[in-house]
Short mmCIF file of C-alpha atoms in Angstrom, two decimals:
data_model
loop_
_atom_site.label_atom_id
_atom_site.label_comp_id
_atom_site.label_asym_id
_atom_site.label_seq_id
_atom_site.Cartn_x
_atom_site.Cartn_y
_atom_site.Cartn_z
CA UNK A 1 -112.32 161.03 -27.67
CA UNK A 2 -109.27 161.96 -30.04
CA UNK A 3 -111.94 162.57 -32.67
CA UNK A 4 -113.73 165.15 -30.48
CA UNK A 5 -110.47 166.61 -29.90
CA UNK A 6 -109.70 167.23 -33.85
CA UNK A 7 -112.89 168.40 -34.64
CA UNK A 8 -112.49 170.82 -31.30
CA UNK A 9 -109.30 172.12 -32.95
CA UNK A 10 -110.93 172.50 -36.67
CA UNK A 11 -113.42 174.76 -35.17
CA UNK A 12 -110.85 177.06 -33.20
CA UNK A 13 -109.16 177.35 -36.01
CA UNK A 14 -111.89 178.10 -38.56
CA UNK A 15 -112.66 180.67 -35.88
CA UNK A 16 -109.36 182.08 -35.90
CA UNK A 17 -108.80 181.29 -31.86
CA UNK A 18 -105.61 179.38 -30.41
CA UNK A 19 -106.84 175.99 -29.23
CA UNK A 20 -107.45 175.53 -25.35
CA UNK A 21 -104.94 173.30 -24.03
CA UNK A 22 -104.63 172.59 -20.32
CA UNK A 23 -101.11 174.33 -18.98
CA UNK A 24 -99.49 173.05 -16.10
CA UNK A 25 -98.69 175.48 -13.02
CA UNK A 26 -95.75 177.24 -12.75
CA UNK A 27 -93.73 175.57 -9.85
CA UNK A 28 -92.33 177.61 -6.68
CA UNK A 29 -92.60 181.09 -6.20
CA UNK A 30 -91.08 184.00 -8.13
CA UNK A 31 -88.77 185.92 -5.99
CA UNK A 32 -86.13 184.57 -3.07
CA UNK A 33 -87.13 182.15 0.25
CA UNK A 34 -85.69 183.38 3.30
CA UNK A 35 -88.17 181.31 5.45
CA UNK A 36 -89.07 177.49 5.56
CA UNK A 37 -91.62 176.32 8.30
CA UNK A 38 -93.58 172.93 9.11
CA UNK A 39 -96.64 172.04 10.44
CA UNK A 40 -97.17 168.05 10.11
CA UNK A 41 -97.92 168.14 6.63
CA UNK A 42 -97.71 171.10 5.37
CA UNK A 43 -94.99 173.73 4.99
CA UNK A 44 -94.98 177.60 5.36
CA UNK A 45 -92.87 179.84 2.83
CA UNK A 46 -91.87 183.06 3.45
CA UNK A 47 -89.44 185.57 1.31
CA UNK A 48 -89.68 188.33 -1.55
CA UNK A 49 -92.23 186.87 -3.86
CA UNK A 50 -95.79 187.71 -5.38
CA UNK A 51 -96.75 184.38 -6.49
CA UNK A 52 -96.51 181.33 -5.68
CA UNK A 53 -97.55 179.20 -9.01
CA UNK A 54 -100.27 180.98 -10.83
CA UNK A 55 -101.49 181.87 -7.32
CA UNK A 56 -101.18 185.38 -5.96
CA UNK A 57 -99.56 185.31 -2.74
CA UNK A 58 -97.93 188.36 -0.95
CA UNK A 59 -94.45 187.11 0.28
CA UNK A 60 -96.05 184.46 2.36
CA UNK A 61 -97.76 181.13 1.42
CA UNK A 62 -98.50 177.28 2.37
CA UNK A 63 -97.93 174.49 0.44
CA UNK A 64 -100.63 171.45 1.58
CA UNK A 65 -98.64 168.62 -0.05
CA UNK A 66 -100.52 169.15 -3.50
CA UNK A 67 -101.54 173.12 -3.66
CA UNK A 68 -100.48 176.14 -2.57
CA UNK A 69 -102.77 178.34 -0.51
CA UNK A 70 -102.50 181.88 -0.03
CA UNK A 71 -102.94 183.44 3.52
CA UNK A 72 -105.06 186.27 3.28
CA UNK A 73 -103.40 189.11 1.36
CA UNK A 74 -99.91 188.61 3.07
CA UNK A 75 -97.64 191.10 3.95
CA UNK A 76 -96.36 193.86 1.75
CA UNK A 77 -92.38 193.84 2.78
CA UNK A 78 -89.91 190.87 3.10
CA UNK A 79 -90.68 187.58 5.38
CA UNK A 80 -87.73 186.70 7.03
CA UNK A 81 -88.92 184.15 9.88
CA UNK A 82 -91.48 182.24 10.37
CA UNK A 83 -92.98 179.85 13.59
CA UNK A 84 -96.25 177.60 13.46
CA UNK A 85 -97.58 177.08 17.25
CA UNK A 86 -100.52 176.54 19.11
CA UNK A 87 -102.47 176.45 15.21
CA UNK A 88 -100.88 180.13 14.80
CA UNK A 89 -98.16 181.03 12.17
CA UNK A 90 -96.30 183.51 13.35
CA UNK A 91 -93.94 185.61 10.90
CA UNK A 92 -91.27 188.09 11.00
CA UNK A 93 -89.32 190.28 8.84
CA UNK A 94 -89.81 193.51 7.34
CA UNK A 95 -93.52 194.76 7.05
CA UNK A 96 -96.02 196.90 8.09
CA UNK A 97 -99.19 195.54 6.96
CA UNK A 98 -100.24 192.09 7.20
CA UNK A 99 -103.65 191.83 5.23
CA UNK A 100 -104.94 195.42 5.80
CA UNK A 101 -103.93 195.26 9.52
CA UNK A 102 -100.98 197.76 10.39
CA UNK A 103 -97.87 195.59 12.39
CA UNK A 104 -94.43 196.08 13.08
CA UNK A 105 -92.17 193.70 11.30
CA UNK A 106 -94.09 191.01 13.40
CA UNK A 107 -97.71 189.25 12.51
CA UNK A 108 -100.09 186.38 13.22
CA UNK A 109 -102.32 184.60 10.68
CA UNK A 110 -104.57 182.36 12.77
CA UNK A 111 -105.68 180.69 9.36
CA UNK A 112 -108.86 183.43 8.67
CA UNK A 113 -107.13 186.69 9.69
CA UNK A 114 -104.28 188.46 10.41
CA UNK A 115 -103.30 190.53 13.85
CA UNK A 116 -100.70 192.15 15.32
CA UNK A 117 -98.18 190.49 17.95
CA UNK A 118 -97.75 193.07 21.07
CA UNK A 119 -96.69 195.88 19.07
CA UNK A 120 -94.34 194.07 17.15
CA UNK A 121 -90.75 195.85 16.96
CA UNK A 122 -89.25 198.98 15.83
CA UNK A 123 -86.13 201.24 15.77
CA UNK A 124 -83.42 202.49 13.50
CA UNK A 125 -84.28 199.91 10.38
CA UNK A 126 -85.63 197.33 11.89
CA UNK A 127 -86.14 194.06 10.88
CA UNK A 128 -86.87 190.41 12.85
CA UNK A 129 -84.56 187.61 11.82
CA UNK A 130 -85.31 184.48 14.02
CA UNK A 131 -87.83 183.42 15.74
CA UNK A 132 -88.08 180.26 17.70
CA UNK A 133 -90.28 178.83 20.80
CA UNK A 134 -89.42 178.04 24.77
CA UNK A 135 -91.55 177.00 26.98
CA UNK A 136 -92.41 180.37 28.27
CA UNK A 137 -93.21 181.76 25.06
CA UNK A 138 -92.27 183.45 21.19
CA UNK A 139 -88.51 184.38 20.64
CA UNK A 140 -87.80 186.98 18.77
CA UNK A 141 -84.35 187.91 17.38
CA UNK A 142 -83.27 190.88 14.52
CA UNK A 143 -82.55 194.45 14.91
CA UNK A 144 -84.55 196.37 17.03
CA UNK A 145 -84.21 198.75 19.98
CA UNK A 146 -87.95 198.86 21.17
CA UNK A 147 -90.99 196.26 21.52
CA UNK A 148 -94.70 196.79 21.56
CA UNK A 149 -93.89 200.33 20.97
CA UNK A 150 -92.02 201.36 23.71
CA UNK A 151 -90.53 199.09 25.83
CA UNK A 152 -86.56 199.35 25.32
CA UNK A 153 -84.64 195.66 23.97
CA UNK A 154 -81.49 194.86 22.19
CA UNK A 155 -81.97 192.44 19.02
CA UNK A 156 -84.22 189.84 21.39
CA UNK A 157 -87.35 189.46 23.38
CA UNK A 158 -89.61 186.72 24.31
CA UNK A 159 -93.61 187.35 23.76
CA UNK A 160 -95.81 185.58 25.89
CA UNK A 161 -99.02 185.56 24.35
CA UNK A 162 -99.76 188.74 27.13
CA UNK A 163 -96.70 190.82 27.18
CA UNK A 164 -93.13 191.38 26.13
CA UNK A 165 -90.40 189.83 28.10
CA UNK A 166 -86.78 191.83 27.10
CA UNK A 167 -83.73 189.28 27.17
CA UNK A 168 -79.93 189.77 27.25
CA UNK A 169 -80.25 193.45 28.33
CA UNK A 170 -80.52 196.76 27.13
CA UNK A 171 -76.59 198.00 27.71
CA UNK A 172 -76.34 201.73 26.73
CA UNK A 173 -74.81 202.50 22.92
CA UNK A 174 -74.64 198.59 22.58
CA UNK A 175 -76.51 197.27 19.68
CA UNK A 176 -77.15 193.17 18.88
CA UNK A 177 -77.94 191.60 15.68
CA UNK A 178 -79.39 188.19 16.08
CA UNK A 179 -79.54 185.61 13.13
CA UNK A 180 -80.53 182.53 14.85
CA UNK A 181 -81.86 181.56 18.35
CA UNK A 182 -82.02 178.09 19.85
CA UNK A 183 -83.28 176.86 23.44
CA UNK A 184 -81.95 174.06 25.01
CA UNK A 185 -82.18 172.36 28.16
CA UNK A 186 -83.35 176.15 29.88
CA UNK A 187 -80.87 177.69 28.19
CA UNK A 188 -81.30 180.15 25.31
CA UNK A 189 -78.32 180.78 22.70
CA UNK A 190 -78.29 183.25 19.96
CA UNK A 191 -76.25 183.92 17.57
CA UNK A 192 -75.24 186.48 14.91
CA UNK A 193 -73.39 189.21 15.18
CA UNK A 194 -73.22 190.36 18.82
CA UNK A 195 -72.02 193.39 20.29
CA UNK A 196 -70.25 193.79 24.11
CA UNK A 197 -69.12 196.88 26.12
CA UNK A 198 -65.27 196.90 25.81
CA UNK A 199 -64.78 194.50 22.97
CA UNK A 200 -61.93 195.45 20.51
CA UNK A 201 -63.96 194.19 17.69
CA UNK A 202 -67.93 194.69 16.62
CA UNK A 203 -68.36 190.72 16.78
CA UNK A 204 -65.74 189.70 19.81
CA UNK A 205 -68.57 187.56 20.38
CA UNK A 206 -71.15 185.75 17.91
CA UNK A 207 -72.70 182.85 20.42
CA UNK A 208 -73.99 183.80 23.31
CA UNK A 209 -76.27 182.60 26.39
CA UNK A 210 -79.22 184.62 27.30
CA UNK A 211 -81.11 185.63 30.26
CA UNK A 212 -83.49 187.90 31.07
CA UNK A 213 -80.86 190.52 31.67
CA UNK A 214 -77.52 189.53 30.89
CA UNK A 215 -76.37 188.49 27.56
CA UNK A 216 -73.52 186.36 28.29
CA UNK A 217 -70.32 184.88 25.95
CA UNK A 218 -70.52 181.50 25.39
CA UNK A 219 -67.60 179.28 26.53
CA UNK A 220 -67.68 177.79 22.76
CA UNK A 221 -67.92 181.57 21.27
CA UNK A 222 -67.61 181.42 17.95
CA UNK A 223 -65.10 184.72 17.28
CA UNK A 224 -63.79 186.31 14.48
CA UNK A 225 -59.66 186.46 14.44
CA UNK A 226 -57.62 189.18 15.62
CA UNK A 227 -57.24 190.76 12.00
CA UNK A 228 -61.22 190.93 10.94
CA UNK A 229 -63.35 193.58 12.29
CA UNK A 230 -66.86 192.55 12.34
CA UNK A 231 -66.90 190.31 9.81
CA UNK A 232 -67.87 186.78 11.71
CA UNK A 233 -71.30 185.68 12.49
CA UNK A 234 -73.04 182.48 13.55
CA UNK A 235 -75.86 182.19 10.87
CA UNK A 236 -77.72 179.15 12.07
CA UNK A 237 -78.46 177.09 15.13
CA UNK A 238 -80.20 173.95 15.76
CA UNK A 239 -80.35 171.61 18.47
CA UNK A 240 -81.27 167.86 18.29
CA UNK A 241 -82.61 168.31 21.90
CA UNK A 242 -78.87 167.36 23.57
CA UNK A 243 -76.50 168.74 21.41
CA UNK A 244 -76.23 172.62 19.03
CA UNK A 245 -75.02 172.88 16.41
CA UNK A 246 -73.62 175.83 14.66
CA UNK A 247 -73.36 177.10 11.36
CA UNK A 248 -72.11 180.48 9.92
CA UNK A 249 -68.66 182.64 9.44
CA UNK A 250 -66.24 182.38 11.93
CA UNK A 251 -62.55 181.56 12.35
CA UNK A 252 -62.21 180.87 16.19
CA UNK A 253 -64.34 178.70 18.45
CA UNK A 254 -63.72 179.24 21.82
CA UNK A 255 -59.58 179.35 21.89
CA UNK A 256 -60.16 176.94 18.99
CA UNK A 257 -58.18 178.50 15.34
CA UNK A 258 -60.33 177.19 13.06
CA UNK A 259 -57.30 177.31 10.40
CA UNK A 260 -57.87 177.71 6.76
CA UNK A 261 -61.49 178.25 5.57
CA UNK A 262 -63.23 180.74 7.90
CA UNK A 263 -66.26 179.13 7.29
CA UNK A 264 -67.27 175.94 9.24
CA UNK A 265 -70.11 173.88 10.74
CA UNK A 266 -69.77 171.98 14.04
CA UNK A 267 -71.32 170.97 17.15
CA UNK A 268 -71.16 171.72 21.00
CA UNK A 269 -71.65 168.60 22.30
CA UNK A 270 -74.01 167.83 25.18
CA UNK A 271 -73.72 172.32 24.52
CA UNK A 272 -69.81 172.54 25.42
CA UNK A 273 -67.11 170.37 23.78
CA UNK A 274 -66.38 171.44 20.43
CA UNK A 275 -66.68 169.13 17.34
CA UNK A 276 -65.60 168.82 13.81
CA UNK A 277 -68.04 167.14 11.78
CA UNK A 278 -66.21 164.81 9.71
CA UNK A 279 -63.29 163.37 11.20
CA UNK A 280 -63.67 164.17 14.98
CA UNK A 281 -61.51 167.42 14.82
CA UNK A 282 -62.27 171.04 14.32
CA UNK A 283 -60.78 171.16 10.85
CA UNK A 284 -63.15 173.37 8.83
CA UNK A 285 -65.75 171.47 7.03
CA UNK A 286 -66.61 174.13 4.27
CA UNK A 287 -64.32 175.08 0.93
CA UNK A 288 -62.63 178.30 1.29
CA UNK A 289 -65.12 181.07 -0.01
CA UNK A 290 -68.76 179.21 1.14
CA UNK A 291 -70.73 179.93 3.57
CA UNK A 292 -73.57 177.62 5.64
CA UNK A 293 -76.65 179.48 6.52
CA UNK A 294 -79.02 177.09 7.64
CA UNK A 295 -79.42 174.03 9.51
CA UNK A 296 -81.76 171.44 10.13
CA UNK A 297 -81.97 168.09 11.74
CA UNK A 298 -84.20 164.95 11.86
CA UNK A 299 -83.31 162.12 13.58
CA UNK A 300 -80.20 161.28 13.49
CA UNK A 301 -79.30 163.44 10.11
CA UNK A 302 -78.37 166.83 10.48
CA UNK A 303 -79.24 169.27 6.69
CA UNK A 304 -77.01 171.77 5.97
CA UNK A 305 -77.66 174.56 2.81
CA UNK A 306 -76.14 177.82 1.90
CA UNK A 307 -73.99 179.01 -0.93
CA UNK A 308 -71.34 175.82 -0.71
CA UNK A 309 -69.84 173.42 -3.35
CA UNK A 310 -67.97 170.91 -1.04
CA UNK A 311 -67.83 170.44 2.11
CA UNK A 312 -64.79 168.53 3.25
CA UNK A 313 -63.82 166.48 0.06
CA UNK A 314 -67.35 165.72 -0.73
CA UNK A 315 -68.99 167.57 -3.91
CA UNK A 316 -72.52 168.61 -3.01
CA UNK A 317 -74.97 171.35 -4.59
CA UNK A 318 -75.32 174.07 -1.67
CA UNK A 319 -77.11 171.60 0.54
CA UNK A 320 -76.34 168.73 2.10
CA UNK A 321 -76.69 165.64 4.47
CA UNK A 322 -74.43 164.58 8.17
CA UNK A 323 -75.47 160.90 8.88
CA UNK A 324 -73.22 161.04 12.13
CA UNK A 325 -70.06 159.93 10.75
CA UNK A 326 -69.85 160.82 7.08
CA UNK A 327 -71.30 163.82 4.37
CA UNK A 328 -73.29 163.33 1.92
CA UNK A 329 -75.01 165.21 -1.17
CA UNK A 330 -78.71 165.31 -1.74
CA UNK A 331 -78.46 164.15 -5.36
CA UNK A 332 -76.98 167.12 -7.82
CA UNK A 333 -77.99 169.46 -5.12
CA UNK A 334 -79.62 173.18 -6.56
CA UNK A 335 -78.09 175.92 -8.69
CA UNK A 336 -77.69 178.49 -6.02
CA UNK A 337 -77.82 179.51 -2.41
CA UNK A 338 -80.27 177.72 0.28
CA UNK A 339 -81.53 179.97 3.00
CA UNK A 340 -83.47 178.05 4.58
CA UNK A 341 -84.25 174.21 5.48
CA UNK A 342 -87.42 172.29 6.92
CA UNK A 343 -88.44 169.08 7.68
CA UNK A 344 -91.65 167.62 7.34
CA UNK A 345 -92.77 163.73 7.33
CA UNK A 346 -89.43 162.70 6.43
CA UNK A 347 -89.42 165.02 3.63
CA UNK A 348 -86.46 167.65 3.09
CA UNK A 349 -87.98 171.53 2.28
CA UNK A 350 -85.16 173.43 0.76
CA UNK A 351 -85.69 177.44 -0.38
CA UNK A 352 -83.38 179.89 -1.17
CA UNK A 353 -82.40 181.85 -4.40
CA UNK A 354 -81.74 178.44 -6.97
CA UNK A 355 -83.89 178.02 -9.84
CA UNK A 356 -83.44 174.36 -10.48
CA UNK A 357 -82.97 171.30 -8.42
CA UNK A 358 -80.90 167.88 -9.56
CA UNK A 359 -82.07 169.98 -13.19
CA UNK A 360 -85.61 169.63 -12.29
CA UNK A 361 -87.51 173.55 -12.92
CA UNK A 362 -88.54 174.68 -9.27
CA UNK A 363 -88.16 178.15 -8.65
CA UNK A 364 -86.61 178.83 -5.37
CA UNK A 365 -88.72 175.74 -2.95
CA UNK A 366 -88.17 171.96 -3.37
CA UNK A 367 -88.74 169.31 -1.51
CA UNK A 368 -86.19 165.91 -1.52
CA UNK A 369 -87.65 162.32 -0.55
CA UNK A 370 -84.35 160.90 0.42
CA UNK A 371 -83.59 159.75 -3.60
CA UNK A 372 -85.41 162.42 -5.64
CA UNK A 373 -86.06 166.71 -5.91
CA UNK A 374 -89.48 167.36 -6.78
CA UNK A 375 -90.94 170.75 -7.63
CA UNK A 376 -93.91 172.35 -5.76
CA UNK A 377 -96.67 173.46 -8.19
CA UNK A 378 -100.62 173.85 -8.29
CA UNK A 379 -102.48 176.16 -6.90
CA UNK A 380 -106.43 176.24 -5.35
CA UNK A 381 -108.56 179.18 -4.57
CA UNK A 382 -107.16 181.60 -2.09
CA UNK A 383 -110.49 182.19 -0.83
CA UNK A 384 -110.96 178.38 1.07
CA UNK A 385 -110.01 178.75 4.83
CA UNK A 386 -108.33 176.10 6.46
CA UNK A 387 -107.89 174.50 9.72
CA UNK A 388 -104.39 173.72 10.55
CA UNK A 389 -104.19 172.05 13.63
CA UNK A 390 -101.89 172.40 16.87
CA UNK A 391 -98.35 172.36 16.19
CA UNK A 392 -97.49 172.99 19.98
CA UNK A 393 -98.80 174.45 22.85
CA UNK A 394 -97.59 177.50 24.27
CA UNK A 395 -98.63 180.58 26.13
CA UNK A 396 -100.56 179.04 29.30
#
């Protein structure tokens, strides 16, 4: 073997060529990750990227547990959201193709094609930010003043798989910007930056309740103090199926003063009794001048990412672990912002803006196993189809 090799290398360089040696695939993708999503065992990326590897993938792509596939030709703008249901990947962002098919900041790969979802959204710059499921249907949260072309909404409608629902209202002049939508036990909160008739300030109110037409202030709000204008926001939400919890810029919570750091993470228990995660109070859990921008939970563990460097006394790498009782970082953490966190057989999905993980090459997506970051690299044909299975039923 090693003698076929040398004689291999003689000849390419008797004929003047550069030996072929096997390189291995560039890990990650090459631009930012807004959007992490699972389907059992594999996970959906979504952000501002052309590759993902060596393979060419158009701001979306899935990684199988050993490859990356592309879907189709992708979208040509920013992903910013993205849902698996029903065998269906739904994505949102900032687009208006999805393969060759012209959509509205809104698409569906069904694992051969892409379509259009109702219309999608439009108005003044828009752009779809969340996206989550009920029982009814799609959420859909961003910036946006009409769906399926003409239909008027404020920043959030349900799709049903037949038509467009409108939630929280349409009030004249009034204009919502959701980040992150959660249902829970009927009840569907959103936050972000929310506007209301009357309010002193552009986000009085930043977690609400919503209905099909009333947007309503939640008795937890999460508020910005009486000497910001516009400046809070509730980034993330997640729900471990009783309690929310809630993630994002803020310095009020309900008639709570969240003193110090304006920046915190805690949870509305059983959805409406505030609390601190790390020593039962509401003391803010994140250094002065981070911010937490997304959340996810599995099993008892709640993930938290963003651009942080502590939270509470404990040193952690813009991402890290609530057991319940106690913080804790996921090794040496990334080099830069998360924006986004999934979960998939026990596995933690982190993407964002980083480059490296615990020093480990990645390139904006890693995965953690609990003790270890691993990169995500190798790539397959983008021309083998793929049957992904049922994530969830919706849209009887």
């Amino acid at each position: 073997m090693w003698k076929t090799a040398r004689i291999a290398l003689k000849v390419a360089a008797l004929l003047g060529a550069a030996p072929l040696l096997a390189a291995s695939p560039t890990p990650g993708v090459d631009g930012p990750v807004h959007a992490l999503a699972p389907d059992t065992d594999k996970i959906f990326v979504g952000g501002n990227f052309s590759n993902a590897s060596d393979l060419a993938a158009s701001n979306i792509a899935m990684w199988d547990g050993a490859m990356w596939h592309a879907l189709g030709a992708g979208v040509n703008g920013t992903v910013r959201a993205i849902m698996v249901a029903d065998g269906k990947v739904y994505v949102g962002g900032e687009f208006s193709l999805a393969g060759t098919t012209p959509v509205h900041n809104l698409a569906m790969w069904d694992g051969s094609v892409w379509s259009d979802v109702g219309g999608g959204i439009v108005g003044p710059a828009p752009v779809v930010k969340a996206l989550a499921l009920d029982a009814t249907g799609l959420l859909v949260g961003g910036i946006f003043s009409q769906v399926g072309g003409s239909t008027p909404a404020n920043g959030l409608a349900r799709w049903t798989g037949a038509a467009w629902e409108v939630l929280g209202g349409t009030p004249p002049g009034i204009e919502h910007d959701m980040h992150a939508i959660a249902p829970l036990g009927g009840t569907i909160y959103v936050g972000g930056i929310l506007r209301f008739p009357g309010s002193p300030r552009p986000s009085e109110a930043t977690l609400a309740r919503a209905t099909p037409f009333v947007l309503s202030d939640h008795a937890g709000s999460a508020n910005a103090d009486d000497e910001c204008t516009g400046c809070a926001s509730v980034d993330a939400l997640v729900s471990d199926g009783t309690n929310l919890f809630v993630a994002g810029a803020f310095t009020t919570l309900g008639a709570v003063l969240l003193a110090g750091s304006p920046y915190e993470v805690v949870e509305l228990a059983n959805a409406t009794v505030v609390v601190g995660l790390g020593d039962g109070s509401t003391t803010p859990s994140v250094a002065a001048g981070g911010v937490i921008a997304a959340l996810a939970v599995s099993d008892s563990d709640l993930y938290a990412g963003g651009n942080v460097d502590r939270i509470r006394d404990v040193v952690v790498g813009h991402i890290a672990r609530w057991d319940g009782s106690a913080w804790h970082p996921l090794g040496a953490g990334v080099d830069a912002p998360v924006h986004a966190i999934a979960i998939s057989e026990g596995a933690v999905y982190a993407g964002g803006e980083f480059v490296t993980a615990d020093g480990v090459p990645v390139n904006r997506v890693a995965r953690w196993n609990g003790t270890t970051w691993f990169a995500l690299a190798g790539v397959t044909t983008p021309t083998k189809q793929h049957s992904w299975g049922r994530t969830k039923a919706i849209f009887r």
